[in-house]
Amino acid sequence: MTTYYTKDHEWIRVDGDTGTVGITTYAAGQLGDVVYVELPETGAKFARGDDFAVVESVKAASDVYAPVSGSVLEVNSALTEAPEKVNEAAQGDAWFVRVKLADAGELSDLMDEAAYAAFCEGL
Amino acid sequence: MADTNTETLRRTALHPLHVEYGAKLVPFAGYEMPVQFPDGVKAEHLWTRSEAGLFDVSHMGPSFLTLASGMRRDPAAHEEIAALIETLVPSDIKGLKPGQARLTVLLNAEGGILDDLIITRPYEEDRQGELYIVVNGAMKDQDWGILDSALAGKVVLTRADDGVLFALQGPKAEKVLSAYFPDCAALKFMECRRLELNGETFVVSRCGYTGEDGFEVWGRAAAGTELAGLLLDDPCVRPIGLGARDSLRLEAGLCLYGHDLAPDISPVEADLAWVIQKRRREAGDFPGAARIFRELKDGPARKRVGIRPLERAPAREGTEIFVGGEAVGVVTSGGFGPSIDAPVTMGYVAAAHAVPGTKIDLMVRGKARPAEIASLPFIPARYKR
């Protein structure tokens, strides 16, 4: 399994033709206390770059963008009841959705862990 | 009120303390201000409700308005300056007791609110003919311009925003502040005194913007910075940013100018008719009196209300409000209230739908979310009356 990252601070951990998607620890830190997460319906389809979820802190709402095109296999409904998990385990238990990839070739446009770390360093 | 022009941002005298305590700084009302500290908005909010939070509000507009002929030991001097300011605000300023503060609004000729502000009559006998006036940071140039031109030649306006203004809020505020100002403990809500510390004078008012007991303290820059630093050394006190300031005031049902109050909104619509005391209502001698009397008699077309979303999704400013598919209003402040652990919202709705308990829909991201009109405040105020 390999994890890829976007410039909008989403991650996708890929296993075959499925991927688990969330927001990065860096993004969660920037947002502050997460109080609400809105997830898509299972079966929803989206294109790379579409906003597919919303994460809200005390102060503001932020869109979460699809790192690749695909369809939603499963959503992490635990986040609806316990949105604070995003601050505790953004890159672990607090994943947002599992997706079926539409085009694995899109992954080559994403950053690997080292490239993402360097990207955040420069912000 | 955020602005993005980072080149001309001013810093308050407390800026070095913000940096020392690890603030995340953002542009706000022309200043570089702390939006949060490392504790985060939620923890800062809850800390203020259980301990004491220190807020830098030096970006606001503290000022002193004095008769052109000077202050004197004569209660008639207060009546003179009160008569002047009463041409611009609808509150009973003449009737203020020495040391009493009052929330009021600056009105335009149509009875719309140009700003909300606090006016205080000095307690000290030798300072009659002066008023201590604190206006909103984002509106201070407008407000001071209005005072200067409307009362030209009759008053002297001294801007005091080169000093330090901080708020100490929360149940431990009295205990912490009385170590420096023993006399502050005797003050009641909306009372003010000039108090001395090491030969420096501070203006100490028992008021705030959180719904908690607490104080606002104005002092000169060096002395105010030193005192703020000492207060932050107390283990009961933590620095609080603008993020928690907003969630605290929203839970307390308090208005934010430019959001919940605006030049087209009257005090009656804003549910602030209580700032117009009996003597002024009888006299009807304030700007926009005709509209305000009409709204008091017939009821306003729209009203400011509290709103409780029934799901977890916060509804932000600008969210449209529907009843039975018909648009009836708009959200003017919305977010999350850490103390009630639920989203909290304020807005304006058509008067017919303003009764607490009325079911409404909030249109958030294209989807109708159930909510109901709620009484304000969301949490009971804990002022020391």
Coordinates of C-alpha atoms in Angstrom, one line a residue:
Chain A
M1 CA 0.0 0.0 0.0
T2 CA 1.3 3.5 -0.9
T3 CA 0.0 6.8 0.4
Y4 CA -0.2 9.8 -1.9
Y5 CA -0.9 13.4 -1.1
T6 CA -2.4 16.5 -2.8
K7 CA -1.5 20.2 -2.6
D8 CA -4.9 20.7 -0.9
H9 CA -3.8 18.5 1.9
E10 CA -5.8 15.3 1.2
W11 CA -4.2 11.8 1.4
I12 CA -5.1 8.6 -0.4
R13 CA -3.8 5.2 0.7
V14 CA -4.1 2.9 -2.3
D15 CA -4.6 -0.9 -2.2
G16 CA -5.1 -2.4 -5.7
D17 CA -8.0 -0.4 -7.3
T18 CA -9.4 1.0 -4.0
G19 CA -8.2 3.9 -2.0
T20 CA -8.9 5.3 1.5
V21 CA -9.1 9.1 1.6
G22 CA -8.8 11.7 4.4
I23 CA -7.2 15.0 5.2
T24 CA -3.7 15.3 6.5
T25 CA -2.5 16.0 10.0
Y26 CA -1.1 19.3 8.7
A27 CA -4.6 20.3 7.4
A28 CA -6.3 19.2 10.7
G29 CA -3.8 21.4 12.6
Q30 CA -4.5 24.4 10.4
L31 CA -8.3 23.9 10.8
G32 CA -8.2 23.7 14.5
D33 CA -11.0 22.0 16.5
V34 CA -13.2 20.1 14.0
V35 CA -16.9 20.2 15.1
Y36 CA -18.6 18.8 12.0
V37 CA -17.8 16.6 9.0
E38 CA -20.2 16.2 6.1
L39 CA -19.6 13.0 4.0
P40 CA -21.0 12.0 0.6
E41 CA -23.5 9.1 0.1
T42 CA -22.2 5.6 -0.6
G43 CA -22.2 5.2 -4.4
A44 CA -21.6 8.8 -5.1
K45 CA -19.3 9.4 -8.1
F46 CA -16.9 12.3 -8.4
A47 CA -14.1 13.6 -10.6
R48 CA -10.6 14.5 -9.5
G49 CA -10.7 17.9 -7.8
D50 CA -14.5 17.9 -7.0
D51 CA -15.4 18.8 -3.5
F52 CA -16.8 15.7 -2.0
A53 CA -16.9 16.4 1.7
V54 CA -17.0 19.4 4.1
V55 CA -15.1 19.8 7.3
E56 CA -16.1 22.6 9.8
S57 CA -14.1 24.0 12.6
V58 CA -15.6 26.3 15.3
K59 CA -14.9 29.3 13.0
A60 CA -15.2 28.2 9.4
A61 CA -16.2 25.6 6.8
S62 CA -13.7 24.1 4.4
D63 CA -14.3 21.9 1.3
V64 CA -12.4 18.6 0.9
Y65 CA -11.4 17.7 -2.7
A66 CA -11.2 14.4 -4.4
P67 CA -7.5 13.4 -5.0
V68 CA -8.6 11.1 -7.8
S69 CA -11.8 10.3 -9.8
G70 CA -13.9 7.5 -8.4
S71 CA -17.0 6.2 -6.7
V72 CA -17.6 6.0 -2.9
L73 CA -17.6 2.4 -1.6
E74 CA -17.9 3.3 2.1
V75 CA -18.0 6.4 4.3
N76 CA -16.6 6.7 7.9
S77 CA -19.9 7.5 9.6
A78 CA -18.1 7.5 13.0
L79 CA -16.9 11.0 12.1
T80 CA -20.5 12.3 12.1
E81 CA -20.9 11.4 15.8
A82 CA -17.3 12.2 16.8
P83 CA -15.8 14.9 14.4
E84 CA -13.0 15.6 16.9
K85 CA -11.4 12.3 15.8
V86 CA -10.1 14.3 12.8
N87 CA -7.9 16.3 15.2
E88 CA -6.8 13.1 17.0
A89 CA -6.0 10.8 14.1
A90 CA -6.3 12.6 10.7
Q91 CA -4.2 10.1 8.9
G92 CA -5.5 7.0 10.8
D93 CA -8.9 6.3 12.2
A94 CA -10.4 9.6 10.9
W95 CA -10.4 8.6 7.2
F96 CA -13.3 10.1 5.3
V97 CA -14.2 7.6 2.5
R98 CA -13.1 4.5 0.7
V99 CA -13.3 4.8 -3.1
K100 CA -13.0 2.7 -6.2
L101 CA -10.5 4.4 -8.4
A102 CA -11.7 5.3 -11.9
D103 CA -8.2 5.8 -13.3
A104 CA -5.1 4.6 -11.4
G105 CA -3.0 6.7 -13.8
E106 CA -4.2 9.9 -12.0
L107 CA -2.0 8.8 -9.0
S108 CA 1.1 9.7 -10.8
D109 CA 0.1 13.4 -10.5
L110 CA 0.1 13.2 -6.7
M111 CA 3.0 13.7 -4.2
D112 CA 4.6 10.9 -2.2
E113 CA 5.3 11.4 1.5
A114 CA 8.7 13.0 1.1
A115 CA 7.4 15.4 -1.6
Y116 CA 4.4 16.3 0.6
A117 CA 6.6 16.9 3.6
A118 CA 8.8 19.2 1.6
F119 CA 5.7 21.0 0.2
C120 CA 4.4 21.7 3.8
E121 CA 7.9 22.8 4.8
G122 CA 7.7 25.5 2.2
L123 CA 4.3 26.9 3.3
Chain B
M1 CA -14.4 42.7 9.1
A2 CA -11.2 40.9 8.2
D3 CA -9.1 42.7 5.6
T4 CA -6.4 41.3 3.5
N5 CA -4.1 44.3 3.0
T6 CA -1.1 43.0 5.1
E7 CA 1.2 46.0 4.2
T8 CA -0.6 48.5 6.3
L9 CA -1.6 46.4 9.3
R10 CA -1.1 48.0 12.7
R11 CA 0.0 46.2 15.8
T12 CA -1.3 46.7 19.3
A13 CA 1.1 47.3 22.2
L14 CA 0.4 43.7 23.4
H15 CA 1.8 42.3 20.1
P16 CA 5.0 41.0 21.8
L17 CA 2.9 39.1 24.3
H18 CA 0.9 37.5 21.4
V19 CA 4.1 36.3 19.9
E20 CA 5.5 35.1 23.2
Y21 CA 2.3 33.0 23.8
G22 CA 2.4 31.5 20.3
A23 CA -0.5 33.3 18.7
K24 CA -1.7 32.6 15.2
L25 CA -2.0 36.1 13.9
V26 CA -4.5 37.3 11.3
P27 CA -5.5 40.6 9.8
F28 CA -8.6 42.0 11.6
A29 CA -10.0 45.6 11.5
G30 CA -6.7 46.9 10.2
Y31 CA -4.6 45.2 12.8
E32 CA -2.6 42.1 13.1
M33 CA -4.5 40.2 15.8
P34 CA -4.4 36.8 17.5
V35 CA -7.2 34.5 16.1
Q36 CA -6.1 31.7 18.5
F37 CA -3.3 30.5 20.7
P38 CA -1.9 26.9 20.8
D39 CA -4.7 25.7 23.1
G40 CA -7.2 26.3 20.2
V41 CA -10.5 28.0 19.9
K42 CA -12.5 25.3 21.8
A43 CA -10.2 25.1 24.8
E44 CA -9.9 28.9 25.0
H45 CA -13.6 29.2 25.0
L46 CA -14.1 26.6 27.7
W47 CA -11.3 28.1 29.8
T48 CA -12.9 31.5 29.7
R49 CA -16.2 30.0 31.0
S50 CA -14.5 28.1 33.9
E51 CA -11.4 30.2 34.8
A52 CA -10.3 33.6 33.3
G53 CA -9.4 34.6 29.7
L54 CA -7.4 37.7 28.8
F55 CA -8.4 39.3 25.5
D56 CA -6.4 42.0 23.7
V57 CA -9.0 44.5 22.5
S58 CA -6.6 47.4 22.0
H59 CA -7.7 47.5 18.3
M60 CA -11.1 48.8 19.5
G61 CA -11.8 52.5 19.8
P62 CA -11.5 53.8 23.4
S63 CA -11.8 57.6 23.6
F64 CA -12.6 60.5 25.9
L65 CA -15.0 63.2 24.9
T66 CA -14.7 66.4 26.9
L67 CA -16.6 69.7 26.9
A68 CA -14.5 72.3 25.0
S69 CA -14.7 74.4 28.2
G70 CA -13.1 71.6 30.2
M71 CA -14.1 69.2 32.9
R72 CA -15.2 70.5 36.3
R73 CA -16.5 69.6 39.7
D74 CA -20.1 70.3 38.8
P75 CA -22.9 67.8 37.9
A76 CA -24.2 70.3 35.5
A77 CA -21.1 69.7 33.3
H78 CA -22.3 66.1 32.9
E79 CA -25.7 67.4 31.7
E80 CA -24.0 69.6 29.2
I81 CA -21.9 66.9 27.6
A82 CA -24.8 64.4 27.8
A83 CA -27.1 66.8 25.9
L84 CA -24.5 67.0 23.1
I85 CA -24.0 63.2 22.7
E86 CA -27.8 62.6 23.0
T87 CA -28.2 64.3 19.6
L88 CA -26.5 61.2 18.1
V89 CA -27.7 58.3 20.3
P90 CA -31.1 57.3 21.7
S91 CA -30.1 56.3 25.2
D92 CA -30.5 58.3 28.4
I93 CA -26.9 59.6 28.9
K94 CA -28.0 62.5 31.2
G95 CA -29.5 60.0 33.6
L96 CA -26.2 58.0 34.0
K97 CA -25.0 57.9 37.6
P98 CA -21.4 58.8 38.3
G99 CA -19.4 55.7 37.3
Q100 CA -22.2 54.1 35.3
A101 CA -21.7 52.7 31.8
R102 CA -24.4 52.1 29.2
L103 CA -24.6 50.3 25.9
T104 CA -26.0 52.5 23.1
V105 CA -26.1 52.8 19.3
L106 CA -25.0 55.6 17.0
L107 CA -28.0 56.2 14.7
N108 CA -28.3 57.6 11.2
A109 CA -31.2 59.9 10.2
E110 CA -33.3 56.9 9.2
G111 CA -32.9 55.2 12.6
G112 CA -30.4 52.7 11.3
I113 CA -27.5 51.6 13.4
L114 CA -24.1 53.0 12.5
D115 CA -22.3 51.3 15.4
D116 CA -22.9 50.0 18.9
L117 CA -20.8 51.5 21.7
I118 CA -20.5 51.9 25.4
I119 CA -20.7 55.3 27.0
T120 CA -19.5 55.8 30.6
R121 CA -19.9 58.8 33.0
P122 CA -16.8 59.3 35.1
Y123 CA -17.2 58.5 38.8
E124 CA -14.7 61.0 39.9
E125 CA -16.2 64.4 41.0
D126 CA -13.5 66.4 39.2
R127 CA -14.0 64.8 35.8
Q128 CA -17.6 65.8 35.2
G129 CA -18.1 67.0 31.6
E130 CA -16.1 64.0 30.3
L131 CA -17.5 60.8 28.7
Y132 CA -15.5 57.6 28.2
I133 CA -16.6 56.1 24.9
V134 CA -15.6 52.8 23.5
V135 CA -16.5 52.1 19.9
N136 CA -15.9 49.1 17.6
G137 CA -12.4 48.8 16.1
A138 CA -13.6 48.4 12.5
M139 CA -15.9 51.5 12.9
K140 CA -13.7 53.8 15.0
D141 CA -12.7 56.1 12.1
Q142 CA -16.3 56.6 11.0
D143 CA -17.6 57.1 14.6
W144 CA -14.9 59.5 15.7
G145 CA -15.4 61.4 12.4
I146 CA -19.1 61.7 13.2
L147 CA -18.4 62.9 16.8
D148 CA -15.8 65.4 15.5
S149 CA -18.0 67.0 12.9
A150 CA -21.4 66.8 14.6
L151 CA -20.1 68.3 17.8
A152 CA -17.3 70.5 16.4
G153 CA -16.3 73.4 18.6
K154 CA -18.3 72.2 21.5
V155 CA -16.2 69.2 22.5
V156 CA -12.7 67.8 22.4
L157 CA -12.3 64.2 21.3
T158 CA -9.2 62.4 22.6
R159 CA -8.5 59.1 20.8
A160 CA -7.1 56.6 23.3
D161 CA -6.3 53.7 20.9
D162 CA -2.6 54.3 21.3
G163 CA -3.0 52.7 24.8
V164 CA -3.8 49.2 25.9
L165 CA -7.4 47.9 26.2
F166 CA -7.8 44.4 27.4
A167 CA -10.7 42.3 28.8
L168 CA -10.3 39.8 31.6
Q169 CA -13.4 37.5 31.5
G170 CA -14.6 34.5 33.4
P171 CA -15.5 33.4 37.0
K172 CA -11.9 33.9 38.2
A173 CA -11.6 37.4 36.8
E174 CA -12.5 39.3 40.0
K175 CA -10.1 37.2 42.2
V176 CA -7.2 37.7 39.7
L177 CA -7.7 41.4 39.0
S178 CA -8.4 42.4 42.7
A179 CA -4.8 41.4 43.5
Y180 CA -3.8 44.6 41.6
F181 CA -7.0 46.7 42.1
P182 CA -8.7 45.8 45.4
D183 CA -11.4 48.3 44.6
C184 CA -12.5 46.4 41.5
A185 CA -14.3 43.8 43.5
A186 CA -16.9 46.3 44.7
L187 CA -17.9 47.3 41.1
K188 CA -21.1 45.9 39.7
F189 CA -21.9 45.1 36.1
M190 CA -21.6 48.3 34.0
E191 CA -19.8 50.3 36.6
C192 CA -16.5 52.0 36.1
R193 CA -13.7 53.6 38.1
R194 CA -10.3 55.1 37.6
L195 CA -8.0 53.0 39.7
E196 CA -4.3 53.6 40.5
L197 CA -1.5 51.0 40.3
N198 CA 2.1 52.1 41.0
G199 CA 1.3 55.7 40.1
E200 CA -0.4 54.8 36.8
T201 CA -4.1 55.4 36.2
F202 CA -6.2 52.7 34.7
V203 CA -9.9 52.9 33.6
V204 CA -11.5 49.7 34.9
S205 CA -15.1 48.8 33.8
R206 CA -17.0 45.7 34.9
C207 CA -18.3 44.6 31.5
G208 CA -17.4 42.4 28.6
Y209 CA -18.4 40.5 25.5
T210 CA -18.6 36.9 26.7
G211 CA -21.6 36.6 28.9
E212 CA -19.3 36.0 31.9
D213 CA -18.5 38.3 34.8
G214 CA -15.3 40.3 34.0
F215 CA -13.6 43.6 33.4
E216 CA -12.3 45.8 30.6
V217 CA -9.2 47.7 31.5
W218 CA -7.7 50.7 29.7
G219 CA -4.3 52.0 30.4
R220 CA -1.3 53.7 28.8
A221 CA 0.7 51.5 26.5
A222 CA 3.7 50.7 28.7
A223 CA 1.8 50.3 31.9
G224 CA -1.1 48.3 30.3
T225 CA 1.4 45.9 28.6
E226 CA 3.2 45.4 31.9
L227 CA -0.1 44.7 33.7
A228 CA -1.4 42.3 31.0
G229 CA 1.9 40.4 31.2
L230 CA 1.6 40.1 35.0
L231 CA -2.0 38.9 34.7
L232 CA -1.0 36.2 32.2
D233 CA 1.5 34.9 34.8
D234 CA -1.4 33.9 37.0
P235 CA -2.2 30.2 36.5
C236 CA -5.9 31.0 36.3
V237 CA -5.4 33.2 33.2
R238 CA -4.8 32.3 29.6
P239 CA -4.6 34.5 26.5
I240 CA -7.7 34.1 24.3
G241 CA -7.9 34.9 20.6
L242 CA -10.6 36.4 18.3
G243 CA -12.0 32.9 17.4
A244 CA -13.1 32.2 21.0
R245 CA -14.2 35.8 21.4
D246 CA -16.6 35.2 18.6
S247 CA -18.0 31.9 19.9
L248 CA -18.3 33.3 23.4
R249 CA -20.3 36.4 22.3
L250 CA -22.5 34.3 20.0
E251 CA -23.5 31.9 22.8
A252 CA -24.1 35.0 25.0
G253 CA -26.5 36.4 22.3
L254 CA -24.4 39.5 21.8
C255 CA -24.3 41.3 18.5
L256 CA -21.3 41.8 16.2
Y257 CA -21.3 45.0 14.2
G258 CA -21.2 44.6 10.5
H259 CA -22.8 41.2 10.8
D260 CA -25.8 41.3 13.2
L261 CA -26.0 45.1 13.1
A262 CA -25.8 47.3 10.0
P263 CA -26.9 50.8 8.8
D264 CA -30.2 49.6 7.5
I265 CA -31.2 47.8 10.7
S266 CA -33.0 49.7 13.5
P267 CA -32.6 49.1 17.2
V268 CA -36.2 47.7 17.3
E269 CA -35.4 45.1 14.6
A270 CA -32.2 44.3 16.4
D271 CA -34.1 43.6 19.6
L272 CA -32.1 46.4 21.2
A273 CA -35.1 48.8 21.9
W274 CA -34.1 48.5 25.6
V275 CA -31.2 50.9 24.9
I276 CA -33.8 53.6 24.4
Q277 CA -34.8 54.6 28.0
K278 CA -38.1 56.1 29.0
R279 CA -37.0 59.7 29.0
R280 CA -35.8 59.5 25.5
R281 CA -38.9 57.6 24.3
E282 CA -41.1 60.4 25.8
A283 CA -39.0 63.1 24.2
G284 CA -38.6 61.4 20.8
D285 CA -35.5 63.6 20.2
F286 CA -33.1 61.2 18.5
P287 CA -32.2 60.5 14.8
G288 CA -34.8 58.3 13.0
A289 CA -37.3 58.6 15.8
A290 CA -40.3 58.5 13.4
R291 CA -39.3 55.0 12.1
I292 CA -38.4 53.7 15.6
F293 CA -41.7 54.9 17.0
R294 CA -43.6 53.3 14.1
E295 CA -41.8 50.0 14.7
L296 CA -42.4 50.1 18.5
K297 CA -46.1 50.7 17.9
D298 CA -46.8 48.3 14.9
G299 CA -43.9 45.9 15.4
P300 CA -40.9 45.7 13.0
A301 CA -41.1 43.8 9.7
R302 CA -38.1 41.6 10.7
K303 CA -36.5 40.8 14.0
R304 CA -33.2 39.5 15.3
V305 CA -33.6 36.0 16.7
G306 CA -31.5 33.1 18.1
I307 CA -31.6 29.9 16.0
R308 CA -30.8 26.4 17.1
P309 CA -29.9 24.0 14.3
L310 CA -31.4 20.6 15.2
E311 CA -28.6 18.7 13.4
R312 CA -24.8 19.1 13.9
A313 CA -24.1 21.1 10.8
P314 CA -23.3 24.8 11.7
A315 CA -25.1 27.4 9.6
R316 CA -22.8 30.3 8.7
E317 CA -23.4 34.0 8.0
G318 CA -25.5 34.4 4.8
T319 CA -27.4 31.1 5.1
E320 CA -31.0 31.6 3.9
I321 CA -33.9 30.8 6.2
F322 CA -37.1 29.2 4.9
V323 CA -40.5 28.3 6.4
G324 CA -42.7 26.0 4.2
G325 CA -40.5 26.7 1.2
E326 CA -40.8 30.5 1.5
A327 CA -37.7 32.6 2.2
V328 CA -38.2 34.4 5.5
G329 CA -34.8 35.6 6.5
V330 CA -31.0 35.2 6.7
V331 CA -28.3 34.1 9.2
T332 CA -26.1 37.0 10.3
S333 CA -23.8 35.0 12.7
G334 CA -23.3 31.3 12.9
G335 CA -20.8 28.8 14.2
F336 CA -20.4 26.3 16.9
G337 CA -20.9 26.9 20.7
P338 CA -18.4 24.8 22.7
S339 CA -20.2 25.3 26.0
I340 CA -23.5 24.0 24.7
D341 CA -21.7 21.6 22.4
A342 CA -24.0 22.4 19.5
P343 CA -24.2 24.8 16.6
V344 CA -25.4 28.4 17.5
T345 CA -26.8 30.9 15.1
M346 CA -28.3 34.4 15.0
G347 CA -30.2 35.9 12.2
Y348 CA -33.1 38.0 11.0
V349 CA -36.5 36.6 10.2
A350 CA -39.9 38.1 9.2
A351 CA -41.7 39.0 12.5
A352 CA -44.4 36.4 12.0
H353 CA -41.8 33.7 12.3
A354 CA -39.8 35.2 15.2
V355 CA -41.5 33.3 18.1
P356 CA -39.2 30.9 20.0
G357 CA -40.0 27.3 19.1
T358 CA -41.0 28.1 15.5
K359 CA -39.7 25.4 13.1
I360 CA -37.6 26.7 10.2
D361 CA -35.2 25.3 7.6
L362 CA -31.7 26.5 7.1
M363 CA -30.4 26.1 3.5
V364 CA -26.9 24.8 4.0
R365 CA -25.0 23.7 0.9
G366 CA -28.2 23.3 -1.1
K367 CA -30.0 21.2 1.5
A368 CA -32.7 22.2 3.9
R369 CA -31.7 21.5 7.5
P370 CA -34.2 21.6 10.4
A371 CA -33.8 24.3 13.0
E372 CA -35.9 26.3 15.4
I373 CA -36.1 29.8 16.7
A374 CA -34.5 30.0 20.1
S375 CA -34.5 32.5 23.0
L376 CA -31.3 34.5 23.4
P377 CA -28.9 34.1 25.1
F378 CA -28.0 30.4 24.5
I379 CA -26.3 30.3 27.9
P380 CA -27.4 32.4 30.9
A381 CA -25.4 35.5 31.5
R382 CA -23.3 35.5 34.7
Y383 CA -22.9 39.2 35.2
K384 CA -22.5 40.6 38.7
R385 CA -25.6 42.7 39.1

